[in-house]
Amino acid sequence: MKKNIAVIEGDGIGPEIMKQTIKVLNSITRKYNHDFHYQNVLAGSLAIEKVGDPMPEETIDICLKSDAVLFGCVGDPKYDHNSIGMRPEDGLLKLRKKMNLYCNIRPIIVYSQIDKSPIKKELLNGVNFIIYRELTGGIYFGEKGRSKNGEKAYDYCVYSKKEIEKIGRMAFQSALLRKNKVTLVDKANVLETSRLWREVIQKIALDYPDVNLDFLYIDNAAMQIIMNPKIFDIILTDNMFGDILSDEASVITSSLGLLPSASIGNKKSMFEPVHGSYPQAKGKNIANPLGCILSASMMLEHFEMHEEKSILEKAVKKSIEDQVCTSDIIDSKFSSTTEEVGSFIEKYIQNQ
Ligand code: IPM
Ligand code: MN
Protein backbone atom coordinates (compact mmCIF):
# COMPACT_ATOMS: atom_id res chain seq x y z
CA MET A 1 0.00 0.00 0.00
CA LYS A 2 1.22 3.49 -0.83
CA LYS A 3 1.03 6.21 1.83
CA ASN A 4 2.24 9.79 1.97
CA ILE A 5 3.25 10.74 5.48
CA ALA A 6 4.10 14.27 6.58
CA VAL A 7 6.77 14.20 9.28
CA ILE A 8 7.30 16.95 11.82
CA GLU A 9 10.38 16.20 13.90
CA GLY A 10 10.03 19.38 15.93
CA ASP A 11 12.21 20.53 18.82
CA GLY A 12 14.40 19.03 21.53
CA ILE A 13 14.47 15.24 21.35
CA GLY A 14 12.03 15.25 18.39
CA PRO A 15 14.60 14.48 15.65
CA GLU A 16 16.18 11.60 17.65
CA ILE A 17 12.97 9.80 18.49
CA MET A 18 11.60 10.33 14.98
CA LYS A 19 14.75 8.85 13.45
CA GLN A 20 14.19 5.62 15.38
CA THR A 21 10.50 5.62 14.51
CA ILE A 22 11.13 5.90 10.76
CA LYS A 23 13.82 3.21 11.04
CA VAL A 24 11.31 0.86 12.67
CA LEU A 25 8.59 1.76 10.15
CA ASN A 26 11.02 1.01 7.33
CA SER A 27 11.48 -2.50 8.65
CA ILE A 28 7.68 -2.93 8.58
CA THR A 29 7.29 -1.54 5.07
CA ARG A 30 10.12 -3.71 3.73
CA LYS A 31 8.54 -6.77 5.24
CA TYR A 32 5.03 -6.10 3.97
CA ASN A 33 5.98 -4.41 0.69
CA HIS A 34 4.38 -1.10 1.50
CA ASP A 35 5.53 2.11 -0.04
CA PHE A 36 5.59 4.89 2.58
CA HIS A 37 6.78 8.24 1.36
CA TYR A 38 7.93 10.61 4.11
CA GLN A 39 8.02 14.34 3.69
CA ASN A 40 9.75 16.36 6.39
CA VAL A 41 8.05 19.65 7.14
CA LEU A 42 8.97 22.59 9.32
CA ALA A 43 7.25 23.50 12.61
CA GLY A 44 7.99 24.66 16.16
CA SER A 45 11.00 26.74 17.15
CA LEU A 46 12.95 25.98 13.97
CA ALA A 47 10.05 27.39 11.99
CA ILE A 48 9.95 30.51 14.18
CA GLU A 49 13.64 31.04 13.50
CA LYS A 50 13.47 30.36 9.76
CA VAL A 51 10.15 31.88 8.72
CA GLY A 52 8.80 33.66 11.80
CA ASP A 53 5.83 31.31 12.27
CA PRO A 54 5.68 28.13 14.41
CA MET A 55 3.24 26.59 11.90
CA PRO A 56 3.87 27.89 8.38
CA GLU A 57 1.02 27.69 5.86
CA GLU A 58 3.13 25.43 3.66
CA THR A 59 3.40 22.88 6.50
CA ILE A 60 -0.36 22.94 7.07
CA ASP A 61 -0.91 22.49 3.36
CA ILE A 62 1.35 19.45 3.13
CA CYS A 63 -0.19 17.91 6.26
CA LEU A 64 -3.68 18.35 4.85
CA LYS A 65 -2.67 16.66 1.60
CA SER A 66 -0.93 13.72 3.27
CA ASP A 67 -2.46 10.41 4.37
CA ALA A 68 -1.26 10.97 7.95
CA VAL A 69 1.03 13.18 9.98
CA LEU A 70 3.72 11.91 12.32
CA PHE A 71 4.57 14.52 14.91
CA GLY A 72 7.59 14.47 17.26
CA CYS A 73 7.31 17.25 19.83
CA VAL A 74 7.62 21.02 20.09
CA GLY A 75 8.69 23.45 22.80
CA ASP A 76 11.79 25.36 23.77
CA PRO A 77 12.38 27.06 27.14
CA LYS A 78 13.88 30.08 25.42
CA TYR A 79 10.33 31.12 24.48
CA ASP A 80 9.05 30.87 28.05
CA HIS A 81 9.75 34.46 28.99
CA ASN A 82 10.36 36.34 25.80
CA SER A 83 8.37 39.12 24.28
CA ILE A 84 7.89 38.02 20.67
CA GLY A 85 4.46 36.74 21.67
CA MET A 86 4.94 33.46 19.83
CA ARG A 87 5.66 29.98 21.11
CA PRO A 88 6.47 26.68 19.37
CA GLU A 89 3.40 25.17 21.11
CA ASP A 90 1.15 27.66 19.29
CA GLY A 91 2.14 25.85 16.11
CA LEU A 92 0.90 22.52 17.41
CA LEU A 93 -2.41 24.03 18.53
CA LYS A 94 -2.87 25.73 15.17
CA LEU A 95 -2.24 22.47 13.31
CA ARG A 96 -4.71 20.56 15.51
CA LYS A 97 -7.33 23.19 14.76
CA LYS A 98 -6.61 23.43 11.03
CA MET A 99 -6.71 19.65 10.65
CA ASN A 100 -9.81 19.50 12.82
CA LEU A 101 -8.28 16.84 15.08
CA TYR A 102 -11.11 16.74 17.55
CA CYS A 103 -10.44 13.40 19.21
CA ASN A 104 -7.18 12.61 20.95
CA ILE A 105 -6.77 8.99 22.02
CA ARG A 106 -4.19 8.26 24.73
CA PRO A 107 -3.85 4.61 25.84
CA ILE A 108 -2.48 4.09 29.35
CA ILE A 109 -0.93 0.63 29.68
CA VAL A 110 1.10 -0.62 32.63
CA TYR A 111 3.80 -3.14 31.62
CA SER A 112 4.50 -5.52 34.49
CA GLN A 113 8.25 -5.68 33.68
CA ILE A 114 8.74 -1.96 34.24
CA ASP A 115 9.32 -1.12 37.84
CA LYS A 116 9.78 2.61 38.07
CA SER A 117 6.29 3.65 39.03
CA PRO A 118 5.93 5.50 42.33
CA ILE A 119 2.63 3.65 42.86
CA LYS A 120 2.41 0.37 44.81
CA LYS A 121 2.68 -2.65 42.52
CA GLU A 122 -0.52 -4.33 43.72
CA LEU A 123 -2.55 -1.33 42.54
CA LEU A 124 -1.13 -1.53 39.05
CA ASN A 125 -1.51 -5.12 37.86
CA GLY A 126 -3.36 -5.16 34.57
CA VAL A 127 -4.07 -1.43 34.40
CA ASN A 128 -5.18 -0.67 30.86
CA PHE A 129 -7.39 2.27 30.00
CA ILE A 130 -7.71 4.93 27.31
CA ILE A 131 -8.18 8.65 27.71
CA TYR A 132 -10.41 10.20 25.05
CA ARG A 133 -9.48 13.86 25.18
CA GLU A 134 -11.40 16.46 23.18
CA LEU A 135 -8.70 18.37 21.30
CA THR A 136 -10.01 21.35 19.34
CA GLY A 137 -12.34 23.13 21.76
CA GLY A 138 -12.78 24.26 25.33
CA ILE A 139 -10.55 26.66 27.21
CA TYR A 140 -7.63 26.03 24.83
CA PHE A 141 -9.45 27.64 21.93
CA GLY A 142 -12.01 30.00 23.51
CA GLU A 143 -11.62 33.76 23.28
CA LYS A 144 -8.76 34.96 25.46
CA GLY A 145 -7.33 38.32 26.28
CA ARG A 146 -6.39 41.07 28.69
CA SER A 147 -8.23 44.11 29.93
CA LYS A 148 -6.98 47.46 28.56
CA ASN A 149 -4.92 48.25 31.64
CA GLY A 150 -3.49 44.71 31.67
CA GLU A 151 -4.76 44.09 35.22
CA LYS A 152 -7.15 41.30 34.22
CA ALA A 153 -6.96 38.32 31.87
CA TYR A 154 -9.55 35.82 30.68
CA ASP A 155 -9.82 32.49 28.84
CA TYR A 156 -13.31 31.43 27.87
CA CYS A 157 -14.27 27.78 27.95
CA VAL A 158 -16.87 27.11 25.26
CA TYR A 159 -18.33 23.81 24.01
CA SER A 160 -21.11 23.08 21.56
CA LYS A 161 -23.35 20.01 21.68
CA LYS A 162 -21.97 19.01 18.29
CA GLU A 163 -18.36 19.02 19.49
CA ILE A 164 -19.21 16.89 22.52
CA GLU A 165 -21.29 14.47 20.51
CA LYS A 166 -18.55 13.74 17.96
CA ILE A 167 -15.97 12.60 20.47
CA GLY A 168 -18.62 11.08 22.72
CA ARG A 169 -19.68 8.60 20.06
CA MET A 170 -16.10 7.61 19.40
CA ALA A 171 -15.56 6.87 23.08
CA PHE A 172 -18.66 4.65 23.26
CA GLN A 173 -17.68 2.80 20.08
CA SER A 174 -14.30 2.07 21.61
CA ALA A 175 -15.83 0.87 24.89
CA LEU A 176 -17.87 -1.69 22.94
CA LEU A 177 -14.62 -3.33 21.86
CA ARG A 178 -13.20 -3.27 25.39
CA LYS A 179 -14.73 -3.54 28.87
CA ASN A 180 -17.93 -1.64 28.04
CA LYS A 181 -17.34 1.20 30.41
CA VAL A 182 -17.14 4.97 29.85
CA THR A 183 -16.28 7.38 32.67
CA LEU A 184 -17.07 11.00 31.90
CA VAL A 185 -14.70 13.25 33.82
CA ASP A 186 -15.87 16.83 34.37
CA LYS A 187 -16.59 19.51 36.97
CA ALA A 188 -20.36 19.52 36.64
CA ASN A 189 -20.78 20.72 40.24
CA VAL A 190 -19.29 24.06 39.14
CA LEU A 191 -18.99 24.47 35.36
CA GLU A 192 -21.83 25.00 32.89
CA THR A 193 -19.82 23.43 30.05
CA SER A 194 -19.51 20.28 32.17
CA ARG A 195 -23.28 20.21 32.63
CA LEU A 196 -23.68 20.37 28.85
CA TRP A 197 -21.22 17.47 28.49
CA ARG A 198 -23.33 15.39 30.93
CA GLU A 199 -26.53 16.18 29.08
CA VAL A 200 -25.13 15.23 25.67
CA ILE A 201 -23.26 12.13 26.84
CA GLN A 202 -26.26 10.78 28.77
CA LYS A 203 -28.29 11.03 25.58
CA ILE A 204 -25.66 9.19 23.54
CA ALA A 205 -25.55 6.47 26.20
CA LEU A 206 -29.16 5.57 25.32
CA ASP A 207 -27.85 4.29 21.98
CA TYR A 208 -25.32 2.05 23.75
CA PRO A 209 -27.31 0.02 26.29
CA ASP A 210 -24.42 -2.42 26.75
CA VAL A 211 -22.02 0.29 27.84
CA ASN A 212 -21.95 1.30 31.45
CA LEU A 213 -21.60 5.10 31.84
CA ASP A 214 -20.44 6.71 35.04
CA PHE A 215 -19.34 10.17 36.10
CA LEU A 216 -16.44 11.52 38.12
CA TYR A 217 -15.52 15.05 39.01
CA ILE A 218 -12.03 15.93 37.84
CA ASP A 219 -10.64 16.36 41.36
CA ASN A 220 -11.88 12.91 42.34
CA ALA A 221 -10.71 11.37 39.04
CA ALA A 222 -7.21 12.73 39.66
CA MET A 223 -7.25 10.89 42.98
CA GLN A 224 -8.70 7.63 41.61
CA ILE A 225 -6.03 7.42 38.88
CA ILE A 226 -3.48 7.13 41.67
CA MET A 227 -5.49 5.11 44.22
CA ASN A 228 -7.55 2.85 42.03
CA PRO A 229 -6.48 2.96 38.37
CA LYS A 230 -7.97 -0.48 37.62
CA ILE A 231 -11.52 0.94 37.69
CA PHE A 232 -11.05 2.71 34.37
CA ASP A 233 -11.73 1.50 30.85
CA ILE A 234 -12.48 4.63 28.78
CA ILE A 235 -12.07 8.08 30.32
CA LEU A 236 -13.91 10.68 28.27
CA THR A 237 -13.10 14.30 29.01
CA ASP A 238 -12.56 17.82 27.70
CA ASN A 239 -9.40 19.37 26.36
CA MET A 240 -7.91 20.83 29.54
CA PHE A 241 -8.83 17.98 31.92
CA GLY A 242 -7.56 15.45 29.38
CA ASP A 243 -4.22 17.24 29.13
CA ILE A 244 -3.72 17.16 32.89
CA LEU A 245 -4.99 13.62 33.48
CA SER A 246 -2.81 12.14 30.75
CA ASP A 247 0.39 13.46 32.31
CA GLU A 248 -0.79 12.20 35.68
CA ALA A 249 -1.65 8.80 34.26
CA SER A 250 1.77 8.56 32.62
CA VAL A 251 3.39 8.57 36.04
CA ILE A 252 1.68 5.34 37.04
CA THR A 253 3.07 3.65 33.92
CA SER A 254 6.59 4.77 35.00
CA SER A 255 7.33 7.27 32.26
CA LEU A 256 5.72 9.91 30.10
CA GLY A 257 8.19 8.75 27.44
CA LEU A 258 6.12 5.59 26.92
CA LEU A 259 2.82 7.18 25.99
CA PRO A 260 1.61 7.41 22.39
CA SER A 261 -1.43 9.16 21.04
CA ALA A 262 -3.60 9.40 17.96
CA SER A 263 -5.38 12.63 17.09
CA ILE A 264 -8.31 11.84 14.84
CA GLY A 265 -10.04 14.33 12.58
CA ASN A 266 -12.94 14.14 10.12
CA LYS A 267 -10.64 13.43 7.22
CA LYS A 268 -7.06 13.52 8.46
CA SER A 269 -5.25 12.21 11.48
CA MET A 270 -2.02 12.86 13.29
CA PHE A 271 0.06 10.62 15.52
CA GLU A 272 2.13 12.13 18.30
CA PRO A 273 3.75 11.00 21.54
CA VAL A 274 2.24 12.58 24.66
CA HIS A 275 5.57 13.87 25.96
CA GLY A 276 7.11 17.25 25.25
CA SER A 277 10.45 18.22 23.73
CA TYR A 278 12.58 17.35 26.82
CA PRO A 279 15.29 19.92 25.90
CA GLN A 280 17.67 18.75 28.66
CA ALA A 281 18.08 15.43 26.85
CA LYS A 282 18.47 16.82 23.34
CA GLY A 283 21.30 15.16 21.39
CA LYS A 284 22.26 12.86 24.29
CA ASN A 285 20.82 9.67 22.82
CA ILE A 286 18.95 8.95 26.10
CA ALA A 287 15.35 9.84 25.21
CA ASN A 288 12.77 7.07 25.19
CA PRO A 289 11.65 6.48 21.58
CA LEU A 290 8.74 4.21 22.54
CA GLY A 291 6.09 6.96 22.82
CA CYS A 292 6.81 7.96 19.23
CA ILE A 293 7.20 4.37 17.96
CA LEU A 294 3.89 3.36 19.55
CA SER A 295 2.26 6.43 17.98
CA ALA A 296 3.43 5.07 14.62
CA SER A 297 1.79 1.80 15.57
CA MET A 298 -1.49 3.67 16.13
CA MET A 299 -0.98 5.09 12.63
CA LEU A 300 -0.66 1.56 11.22
CA GLU A 301 -3.91 0.63 12.94
CA HIS A 302 -5.51 3.71 11.43
CA PHE A 303 -4.36 2.51 7.99
CA GLU A 304 -6.03 -0.82 8.86
CA MET A 305 -2.66 -2.58 8.73
CA HIS A 306 -3.56 -4.80 11.65
CA GLU A 307 -0.88 -7.44 11.26
CA GLU A 308 1.79 -4.77 10.87
CA LYS A 309 0.57 -3.03 13.99
CA SER A 310 0.60 -6.19 16.04
CA ILE A 311 4.10 -7.19 14.99
CA LEU A 312 5.35 -3.73 15.91
CA GLU A 313 3.69 -3.92 19.31
CA LYS A 314 5.08 -7.39 19.84
CA ALA A 315 8.56 -6.03 19.11
CA VAL A 316 8.08 -3.20 21.61
CA LYS A 317 6.89 -5.68 24.26
CA LYS A 318 9.92 -7.85 23.57
CA SER A 319 12.27 -4.89 24.03
CA ILE A 320 10.67 -4.26 27.40
CA GLU A 321 10.78 -7.95 28.38
CA ASP A 322 14.45 -8.16 27.42
CA GLN A 323 15.10 -4.90 29.26
CA VAL A 324 16.42 -3.12 26.20
CA CYS A 325 15.12 0.16 27.55
CA THR A 326 16.13 3.77 28.13
CA SER A 327 16.98 4.95 31.64
CA ASP A 328 13.56 6.45 32.37
CA ILE A 329 12.09 2.94 32.64
CA ILE A 330 15.04 0.82 33.78
CA ASP A 331 17.96 1.13 36.19
CA SER A 332 20.46 3.41 34.45
CA LYS A 333 23.26 0.88 35.09
CA PHE A 334 21.65 -1.43 32.53
CA SER A 335 19.98 1.05 30.24
CA SER A 336 20.25 1.28 26.45
CA THR A 337 20.44 4.35 24.24
CA THR A 338 17.63 5.76 22.12
CA GLU A 339 19.33 4.28 19.09
CA GLU A 340 19.86 0.84 20.63
CA VAL A 341 16.17 0.58 21.52
CA GLY A 342 15.25 1.50 17.91
CA SER A 343 17.71 -1.02 16.48
CA PHE A 344 16.46 -3.83 18.73
CA ILE A 345 12.90 -3.27 17.57
CA GLU A 346 13.95 -2.96 13.93
CA LYS A 347 15.90 -6.27 14.08
CA TYR A 348 13.13 -8.09 15.91
CA ILE A 349 10.70 -7.17 13.13
CA GLN A 350 13.18 -8.18 10.43
CA ASN A 351 13.66 -11.58 12.01
CA GLN A 352 9.99 -12.44 12.30
C1 IPM B 1 -0.03 17.77 24.98
C2 IPM B 1 0.83 18.98 25.22
C3 IPM B 1 0.22 20.17 24.49
C4 IPM B 1 -1.17 20.41 25.05
C5 IPM B 1 1.06 21.45 24.56
C6 IPM B 1 2.46 21.23 24.03
C7 IPM B 1 0.40 22.61 23.87
O1 IPM B 1 0.98 19.24 26.57
O2 IPM B 1 -0.18 17.37 23.82
O3 IPM B 1 -0.53 17.19 25.96
O4 IPM B 1 -1.34 21.09 26.07
O5 IPM B 1 -2.13 19.91 24.45
MN1 MN C 1 0.08 17.74 27.87
Coordinates of C-alpha atoms and ligand atoms in Angstrom, one line a residue:
M1 CA 0.0 0.0 0.0
K2 CA 1.2 3.5 -0.8
K3 CA 1.0 6.2 1.8
N4 CA 2.2 9.8 2.0
I5 CA 3.3 10.7 5.5
A6 CA 4.1 14.3 6.6
V7 CA 6.8 14.2 9.3
I8 CA 7.3 17.0 11.8
E9 CA 10.4 16.2 13.9
G10 CA 10.0 19.4 15.9
D11 CA 12.2 20.5 18.8
G12 CA 14.4 19.0 21.5
I13 CA 14.5 15.2 21.3
G14 CA 12.0 15.3 18.4
P15 CA 14.6 14.5 15.7
E16 CA 16.2 11.6 17.6
I17 CA 13.0 9.8 18.5
M18 CA 11.6 10.3 15.0
K19 CA 14.7 8.9 13.4
Q20 CA 14.2 5.6 15.4
T21 CA 10.5 5.6 14.5
I22 CA 11.1 5.9 10.8
K23 CA 13.8 3.2 11.0
V24 CA 11.3 0.9 12.7
L25 CA 8.6 1.8 10.2
N26 CA 11.0 1.0 7.3
S27 CA 11.5 -2.5 8.6
I28 CA 7.7 -2.9 8.6
T29 CA 7.3 -1.5 5.1
R30 CA 10.1 -3.7 3.7
K31 CA 8.5 -6.8 5.2
Y32 CA 5.0 -6.1 4.0
N33 CA 6.0 -4.4 0.7
H34 CA 4.4 -1.1 1.5
D35 CA 5.5 2.1 0.0
F36 CA 5.6 4.9 2.6
H37 CA 6.8 8.2 1.4
Y38 CA 7.9 10.6 4.1
Q39 CA 8.0 14.3 3.7
N40 CA 9.8 16.4 6.4
V41 CA 8.1 19.7 7.1
L42 CA 9.0 22.6 9.3
A43 CA 7.3 23.5 12.6
G44 CA 8.0 24.7 16.2
S45 CA 11.0 26.7 17.2
L46 CA 13.0 26.0 14.0
A47 CA 10.0 27.4 12.0
I48 CA 9.9 30.5 14.2
E49 CA 13.6 31.0 13.5
K50 CA 13.5 30.4 9.8
V51 CA 10.2 31.9 8.7
G52 CA 8.8 33.7 11.8
D53 CA 5.8 31.3 12.3
P54 CA 5.7 28.1 14.4
M55 CA 3.2 26.6 11.9
P56 CA 3.9 27.9 8.4
E57 CA 1.0 27.7 5.9
E58 CA 3.1 25.4 3.7
T59 CA 3.4 22.9 6.5
I60 CA -0.4 22.9 7.1
D61 CA -0.9 22.5 3.4
I62 CA 1.3 19.5 3.1
C63 CA -0.2 17.9 6.3
L64 CA -3.7 18.4 4.9
K65 CA -2.7 16.7 1.6
S66 CA -0.9 13.7 3.3
D67 CA -2.5 10.4 4.4
A68 CA -1.3 11.0 8.0
V69 CA 1.0 13.2 10.0
L70 CA 3.7 11.9 12.3
F71 CA 4.6 14.5 14.9
G72 CA 7.6 14.5 17.3
C73 CA 7.3 17.2 19.8
V74 CA 7.6 21.0 20.1
G75 CA 8.7 23.5 22.8
D76 CA 11.8 25.4 23.8
P77 CA 12.4 27.1 27.1
K78 CA 13.9 30.1 25.4
Y79 CA 10.3 31.1 24.5
D80 CA 9.0 30.9 28.1
H81 CA 9.7 34.5 29.0
N82 CA 10.4 36.3 25.8
S83 CA 8.4 39.1 24.3
I84 CA 7.9 38.0 20.7
G85 CA 4.5 36.7 21.7
M86 CA 4.9 33.5 19.8
R87 CA 5.7 30.0 21.1
P88 CA 6.5 26.7 19.4
E89 CA 3.4 25.2 21.1
D90 CA 1.2 27.7 19.3
G91 CA 2.1 25.9 16.1
L92 CA 0.9 22.5 17.4
L93 CA -2.4 24.0 18.5
K94 CA -2.9 25.7 15.2
L95 CA -2.2 22.5 13.3
R96 CA -4.7 20.6 15.5
K97 CA -7.3 23.2 14.8
K98 CA -6.6 23.4 11.0
M99 CA -6.7 19.6 10.6
N100 CA -9.8 19.5 12.8
L101 CA -8.3 16.8 15.1
Y102 CA -11.1 16.7 17.6
C103 CA -10.4 13.4 19.2
N104 CA -7.2 12.6 21.0
I105 CA -6.8 9.0 22.0
R106 CA -4.2 8.3 24.7
P107 CA -3.8 4.6 25.8
I108 CA -2.5 4.1 29.3
I109 CA -0.9 0.6 29.7
V110 CA 1.1 -0.6 32.6
Y111 CA 3.8 -3.1 31.6
S112 CA 4.5 -5.5 34.5
Q113 CA 8.2 -5.7 33.7
I114 CA 8.7 -2.0 34.2
D115 CA 9.3 -1.1 37.8
K116 CA 9.8 2.6 38.1
S117 CA 6.3 3.6 39.0
P118 CA 5.9 5.5 42.3
I119 CA 2.6 3.6 42.9
K120 CA 2.4 0.4 44.8
K121 CA 2.7 -2.7 42.5
E122 CA -0.5 -4.3 43.7
L123 CA -2.6 -1.3 42.5
L124 CA -1.1 -1.5 39.1
N125 CA -1.5 -5.1 37.9
G126 CA -3.4 -5.2 34.6
V127 CA -4.1 -1.4 34.4
N128 CA -5.2 -0.7 30.9
F129 CA -7.4 2.3 30.0
I130 CA -7.7 4.9 27.3
I131 CA -8.2 8.6 27.7
Y132 CA -10.4 10.2 25.1
R133 CA -9.5 13.9 25.2
E134 CA -11.4 16.5 23.2
L135 CA -8.7 18.4 21.3
T136 CA -10.0 21.3 19.3
G137 CA -12.3 23.1 21.8
G138 CA -12.8 24.3 25.3
I139 CA -10.6 26.7 27.2
Y140 CA -7.6 26.0 24.8
F141 CA -9.4 27.6 21.9
G142 CA -12.0 30.0 23.5
E143 CA -11.6 33.8 23.3
K144 CA -8.8 35.0 25.5
G145 CA -7.3 38.3 26.3
R146 CA -6.4 41.1 28.7
S147 CA -8.2 44.1 29.9
K148 CA -7.0 47.5 28.6
N149 CA -4.9 48.2 31.6
G150 CA -3.5 44.7 31.7
E151 CA -4.8 44.1 35.2
K152 CA -7.2 41.3 34.2
A153 CA -7.0 38.3 31.9
Y154 CA -9.5 35.8 30.7
D155 CA -9.8 32.5 28.8
Y156 CA -13.3 31.4 27.9
C157 CA -14.3 27.8 27.9
V158 CA -16.9 27.1 25.3
Y159 CA -18.3 23.8 24.0
S160 CA -21.1 23.1 21.6
K161 CA -23.4 20.0 21.7
K162 CA -22.0 19.0 18.3
E163 CA -18.4 19.0 19.5
I164 CA -19.2 16.9 22.5
E165 CA -21.3 14.5 20.5
K166 CA -18.6 13.7 18.0
I167 CA -16.0 12.6 20.5
G168 CA -18.6 11.1 22.7
R169 CA -19.7 8.6 20.1
M170 CA -16.1 7.6 19.4
A171 CA -15.6 6.9 23.1
F172 CA -18.7 4.6 23.3
Q173 CA -17.7 2.8 20.1
S174 CA -14.3 2.1 21.6
A175 CA -15.8 0.9 24.9
L176 CA -17.9 -1.7 22.9
L177 CA -14.6 -3.3 21.9
R178 CA -13.2 -3.3 25.4
K179 CA -14.7 -3.5 28.9
N180 CA -17.9 -1.6 28.0
K181 CA -17.3 1.2 30.4
V182 CA -17.1 5.0 29.9
T183 CA -16.3 7.4 32.7
L184 CA -17.1 11.0 31.9
V185 CA -14.7 13.2 33.8
D186 CA -15.9 16.8 34.4
K187 CA -16.6 19.5 37.0
A188 CA -20.4 19.5 36.6
N189 CA -20.8 20.7 40.2
V190 CA -19.3 24.1 39.1
L191 CA -19.0 24.5 35.4
E192 CA -21.8 25.0 32.9
T193 CA -19.8 23.4 30.0
S194 CA -19.5 20.3 32.2
R195 CA -23.3 20.2 32.6
L196 CA -23.7 20.4 28.9
W197 CA -21.2 17.5 28.5
R198 CA -23.3 15.4 30.9
E199 CA -26.5 16.2 29.1
V200 CA -25.1 15.2 25.7
I201 CA -23.3 12.1 26.8
Q202 CA -26.3 10.8 28.8
K203 CA -28.3 11.0 25.6
I204 CA -25.7 9.2 23.5
A205 CA -25.5 6.5 26.2
L206 CA -29.2 5.6 25.3
D207 CA -27.8 4.3 22.0
Y208 CA -25.3 2.0 23.8
P209 CA -27.3 0.0 26.3
D210 CA -24.4 -2.4 26.7
V211 CA -22.0 0.3 27.8
N212 CA -21.9 1.3 31.5
L213 CA -21.6 5.1 31.8
D214 CA -20.4 6.7 35.0
F215 CA -19.3 10.2 36.1
L216 CA -16.4 11.5 38.1
Y217 CA -15.5 15.1 39.0
I218 CA -12.0 15.9 37.8
D219 CA -10.6 16.4 41.4
N220 CA -11.9 12.9 42.3
A221 CA -10.7 11.4 39.0
A222 CA -7.2 12.7 39.7
M223 CA -7.2 10.9 43.0
Q224 CA -8.7 7.6 41.6
I225 CA -6.0 7.4 38.9
I226 CA -3.5 7.1 41.7
M227 CA -5.5 5.1 44.2
N228 CA -7.5 2.9 42.0
P229 CA -6.5 3.0 38.4
K230 CA -8.0 -0.5 37.6
I231 CA -11.5 0.9 37.7
F232 CA -11.1 2.7 34.4
D233 CA -11.7 1.5 30.8
I234 CA -12.5 4.6 28.8
I235 CA -12.1 8.1 30.3
L236 CA -13.9 10.7 28.3
T237 CA -13.1 14.3 29.0
D238 CA -12.6 17.8 27.7
N239 CA -9.4 19.4 26.4
M240 CA -7.9 20.8 29.5
F241 CA -8.8 18.0 31.9
G242 CA -7.6 15.5 29.4
D243 CA -4.2 17.2 29.1
I244 CA -3.7 17.2 32.9
L245 CA -5.0 13.6 33.5
S246 CA -2.8 12.1 30.8
D247 CA 0.4 13.5 32.3
E248 CA -0.8 12.2 35.7
A249 CA -1.7 8.8 34.3
S250 CA 1.8 8.6 32.6
V251 CA 3.4 8.6 36.0
I252 CA 1.7 5.3 37.0
T253 CA 3.1 3.7 33.9
S254 CA 6.6 4.8 35.0
S255 CA 7.3 7.3 32.3
L256 CA 5.7 9.9 30.1
G257 CA 8.2 8.7 27.4
L258 CA 6.1 5.6 26.9
L259 CA 2.8 7.2 26.0
P260 CA 1.6 7.4 22.4
S261 CA -1.4 9.2 21.0
A262 CA -3.6 9.4 18.0
S263 CA -5.4 12.6 17.1
I264 CA -8.3 11.8 14.8
G265 CA -10.0 14.3 12.6
N266 CA -12.9 14.1 10.1
K267 CA -10.6 13.4 7.2
K268 CA -7.1 13.5 8.5
S269 CA -5.3 12.2 11.5
M270 CA -2.0 12.9 13.3
F271 CA 0.1 10.6 15.5
E272 CA 2.1 12.1 18.3
P273 CA 3.8 11.0 21.5
V274 CA 2.2 12.6 24.7
H275 CA 5.6 13.9 26.0
G276 CA 7.1 17.3 25.2
S277 CA 10.5 18.2 23.7
Y278 CA 12.6 17.3 26.8
P279 CA 15.3 19.9 25.9
Q280 CA 17.7 18.8 28.7
A281 CA 18.1 15.4 26.9
K282 CA 18.5 16.8 23.3
G283 CA 21.3 15.2 21.4
K284 CA 22.3 12.9 24.3
N285 CA 20.8 9.7 22.8
I286 CA 18.9 9.0 26.1
A287 CA 15.4 9.8 25.2
N288 CA 12.8 7.1 25.2
P289 CA 11.7 6.5 21.6
L290 CA 8.7 4.2 22.5
G291 CA 6.1 7.0 22.8
C292 CA 6.8 8.0 19.2
I293 CA 7.2 4.4 18.0
L294 CA 3.9 3.4 19.5
S295 CA 2.3 6.4 18.0
A296 CA 3.4 5.1 14.6
S297 CA 1.8 1.8 15.6
M298 CA -1.5 3.7 16.1
M299 CA -1.0 5.1 12.6
L300 CA -0.7 1.6 11.2
E301 CA -3.9 0.6 12.9
H302 CA -5.5 3.7 11.4
F303 CA -4.4 2.5 8.0
E304 CA -6.0 -0.8 8.9
M305 CA -2.7 -2.6 8.7
H306 CA -3.6 -4.8 11.7
E307 CA -0.9 -7.4 11.3
E308 CA 1.8 -4.8 10.9
K309 CA 0.6 -3.0 14.0
S310 CA 0.6 -6.2 16.0
I311 CA 4.1 -7.2 15.0
L312 CA 5.3 -3.7 15.9
E313 CA 3.7 -3.9 19.3
K314 CA 5.1 -7.4 19.8
A315 CA 8.6 -6.0 19.1
V316 CA 8.1 -3.2 21.6
K317 CA 6.9 -5.7 24.3
K318 CA 9.9 -7.8 23.6
S319 CA 12.3 -4.9 24.0
I320 CA 10.7 -4.3 27.4
E321 CA 10.8 -7.9 28.4
D322 CA 14.5 -8.2 27.4
Q323 CA 15.1 -4.9 29.3
V324 CA 16.4 -3.1 26.2
C325 CA 15.1 0.2 27.6
T326 CA 16.1 3.8 28.1
S327 CA 17.0 4.9 31.6
D328 CA 13.6 6.4 32.4
I329 CA 12.1 2.9 32.6
I330 CA 15.0 0.8 33.8
D331 CA 18.0 1.1 36.2
S332 CA 20.5 3.4 34.4
K333 CA 23.3 0.9 35.1
F334 CA 21.7 -1.4 32.5
S335 CA 20.0 1.0 30.2
S336 CA 20.2 1.3 26.5
T337 CA 20.4 4.3 24.2
T338 CA 17.6 5.8 22.1
E339 CA 19.3 4.3 19.1
E340 CA 19.9 0.8 20.6
V341 CA 16.2 0.6 21.5
G342 CA 15.2 1.5 17.9
S343 CA 17.7 -1.0 16.5
F344 CA 16.5 -3.8 18.7
I345 CA 12.9 -3.3 17.6
E346 CA 14.0 -3.0 13.9
K347 CA 15.9 -6.3 14.1
Y348 CA 13.1 -8.1 15.9
I349 CA 10.7 -7.2 13.1
Q350 CA 13.2 -8.2 10.4
N351 CA 13.7 -11.6 12.0
Q352 CA 10.0 -12.4 12.3
Ligands
IPM1 C1 0.0 17.8 25.0 C2 0.8 19.0 25.2 C3 0.2 20.2 24.5 C4 -1.2 20.4 25.1 C5 1.1 21.4 24.6 C6 2.5 21.2 24.0 C7 0.4 22.6 23.9 O1 1.0 19.2 26.6 O2 -0.2 17.4 23.8 O3 -0.5 17.2 26.0 O4 -1.3 21.1 26.1 O5 -2.1 19.9 24.4
MN2 MN 0.1 17.7 27.9

